[in-house]
Amino acid sequence: AQSVTQPDIHITVSEGASLELRCNYSYGATPYLFWYVQSPGQGLQLLLKYFSGDTLVQGIKGFEAEFKRSQSSFNLRKPSVHWSDAAEYFCAVGPGGYNTDKLIFGTGTRLQVFP
Amino acid sequence: SAVISQKPSRDICQRGTSLTIQCQVDSQVTMMFWYRQQPGQSLTLIATANQGSEATYESGFVIDKFPISRPNLTFSTLTVSNMSPEDSSIYLCSVTGGQGDTQYFGPGTRLTVL
């Protein structure tokens, strides 16, 4: 069965430090991959997505993610975290093949940023 | 991307009652979806709202509990019927412009059932 795993439930970093949030997926084919962010009391905002092509994708707010097929991973990175980045981050996969309907979400990683 | 609004943003309801949540998009969209996010959990797809026909429900969700309407390409409603405290969740709608398009999410409706 398809699944998405975010191994880290909660991560704490200092402002200005680098960040990497992990995402592993289990899927039969090459899926579509997404990272969303949810600030407290807010809906989900798309950070970036991977459909095909260059495996290093750039997103909004200085985030990037790298698709590694051999590791079934799509980790999210940011070189220098800002206090406003504190939020819940969700990795999601879609079935690919021009189908983005059936998204499967990971359980999320809560990021806390200390000044 | 489309601008999506939901009403109400939050509500506190008594068990046994029903609540209808509205999702409005500022442009015509092909697909609309409803998700549930239980406290501390991830998002689970409830159903796909089909324009002019019955919604398509995911396993574990039924029309009697979560009736959905979609009268046109910019609007949908989700009703949570005969509520119990286990229905306390955030309910989110999302949309795509078509096949292969990214899903964009509304701000969510935070429901508390007492």
Short mmCIF file of C-alpha atoms in Angstrom, two decimals, chain A:
data_model
loop_
_atom_site.label_atom_id
_atom_site.label_comp_id
_atom_site.label_asym_id
_atom_site.label_seq_id
_atom_site.Cartn_x
_atom_site.Cartn_y
_atom_site.Cartn_z
CA ALA A 1 0.00 0.00 0.00
CA GLN A 2 1.11 3.54 -0.66
CA SER A 3 2.40 5.41 2.34
CA VAL A 4 4.32 8.47 3.41
CA THR A 5 6.57 8.55 6.45
CA GLN A 6 7.85 11.61 8.23
CA PRO A 7 10.12 10.12 10.88
CA ASP A 8 10.48 13.28 12.93
CA ILE A 9 7.37 14.29 14.85
CA HIS A 10 8.95 17.38 16.40
CA ILE A 11 12.13 19.29 15.55
CA THR A 12 13.61 22.24 17.40
CA VAL A 13 16.24 24.49 15.84
CA SER A 14 17.78 27.85 16.62
CA GLU A 15 17.05 30.78 14.38
CA GLY A 16 19.70 30.97 11.66
CA ALA A 17 20.49 27.28 11.81
CA SER A 18 20.02 24.98 8.85
CA LEU A 19 17.05 22.66 8.60
CA GLU A 20 16.28 19.32 7.02
CA LEU A 21 12.90 17.62 7.32
CA ARG A 22 12.75 14.03 6.22
CA CYS A 23 10.12 12.38 4.05
CA ASN A 24 10.11 8.81 2.77
CA TYR A 25 7.46 7.29 0.59
CA SER A 26 6.37 3.89 -0.54
CA TYR A 27 4.89 3.89 -4.01
CA GLY A 28 4.85 1.56 -6.97
CA ALA A 29 5.66 4.14 -9.60
CA THR A 30 7.28 7.55 -9.61
CA PRO A 31 4.82 9.68 -7.68
CA TYR A 32 4.19 13.36 -7.57
CA LEU A 33 5.67 14.82 -4.38
CA PHE A 34 4.67 17.87 -2.37
CA TRP A 35 5.57 19.77 0.74
CA TYR A 36 2.90 21.86 2.46
CA VAL A 37 3.18 24.08 5.52
CA GLN A 38 0.44 24.75 8.04
CA SER A 39 0.83 27.64 10.42
CA PRO A 40 -1.19 27.61 13.65
CA GLY A 41 -4.88 28.10 12.91
CA GLN A 42 -4.26 28.25 9.18
CA GLY A 43 -4.88 26.05 6.17
CA LEU A 44 -2.17 24.40 4.12
CA GLN A 45 0.14 26.39 1.92
CA LEU A 46 2.12 24.74 -0.87
CA LEU A 47 5.88 25.15 -0.42
CA LEU A 48 7.06 23.20 -3.45
CA LYS A 49 6.35 20.24 -5.65
CA TYR A 50 8.11 17.68 -7.80
CA PHE A 51 6.50 16.20 -10.88
CA SER A 52 9.48 15.37 -13.10
CA GLY A 53 12.79 16.74 -14.36
CA ASP A 54 15.43 18.32 -12.12
CA THR A 55 15.43 16.43 -8.84
CA LEU A 56 16.31 19.53 -6.84
CA VAL A 57 13.30 21.81 -6.65
CA GLN A 58 13.09 25.30 -5.30
CA GLY A 59 10.08 26.56 -3.44
CA ILE A 60 8.80 29.61 -1.67
CA LYS A 61 10.27 31.15 1.49
CA GLY A 62 13.78 29.87 0.66
CA PHE A 63 12.91 26.17 0.90
CA GLU A 64 14.21 23.48 -1.42
CA ALA A 65 13.74 19.73 -1.64
CA GLU A 66 15.58 16.92 -3.35
CA PHE A 67 13.96 13.85 -4.86
CA LYS A 68 16.13 10.76 -4.46
CA ARG A 69 14.59 7.83 -6.25
CA SER A 70 17.09 5.31 -4.90
CA GLN A 71 16.21 6.26 -1.34
CA SER A 72 12.49 6.92 -1.94
CA SER A 73 12.99 10.22 -0.22
CA PHE A 74 11.97 13.85 -0.72
CA ASN A 75 13.63 15.79 2.09
CA LEU A 76 12.94 19.46 2.66
CA ARG A 77 15.81 21.83 3.41
CA LYS A 78 16.43 25.44 4.30
CA PRO A 79 19.91 26.89 4.88
CA SER A 80 18.91 29.43 7.51
CA VAL A 81 15.69 29.17 9.50
CA HIS A 82 13.66 32.22 10.51
CA TRP A 83 11.40 32.41 13.54
CA SER A 84 8.42 32.73 11.21
CA ASP A 85 9.15 29.25 9.85
CA ALA A 86 7.74 27.69 13.03
CA ALA A 87 4.81 25.61 11.80
CA GLU A 88 3.69 22.09 10.91
CA TYR A 89 5.16 20.65 7.72
CA PHE A 90 3.44 17.94 5.71
CA CYS A 91 4.90 15.80 2.95
CA ALA A 92 2.39 14.39 0.48
CA VAL A 93 2.45 12.09 -2.52
CA GLY A 94 0.14 11.79 -5.48
CA PRO A 95 -0.10 8.84 -7.84
CA GLY A 96 1.59 10.57 -10.77
CA GLY A 97 0.50 10.00 -14.33
CA TYR A 98 -1.12 13.43 -14.47
CA ASN A 99 -3.26 12.49 -11.46
CA THR A 100 -3.00 14.74 -8.44
CA ASP A 101 -6.35 13.78 -6.94
CA LYS A 102 -5.56 11.13 -4.37
CA LEU A 103 -2.98 12.77 -2.16
CA ILE A 104 -1.60 10.79 0.74
CA PHE A 105 -0.19 12.87 3.55
CA GLY A 106 2.49 12.10 6.09
CA THR A 107 1.79 12.63 9.77
CA GLY A 108 3.62 15.94 9.78
CA THR A 109 6.68 17.43 11.48
CA ARG A 110 6.23 20.26 13.93
CA LEU A 111 9.06 22.78 13.72
CA GLN A 112 9.89 24.95 16.69
CA VAL A 113 12.37 27.81 16.29
CA PHE A 114 14.25 29.31 19.21
CA PRO A 115 15.67 32.85 19.02
#
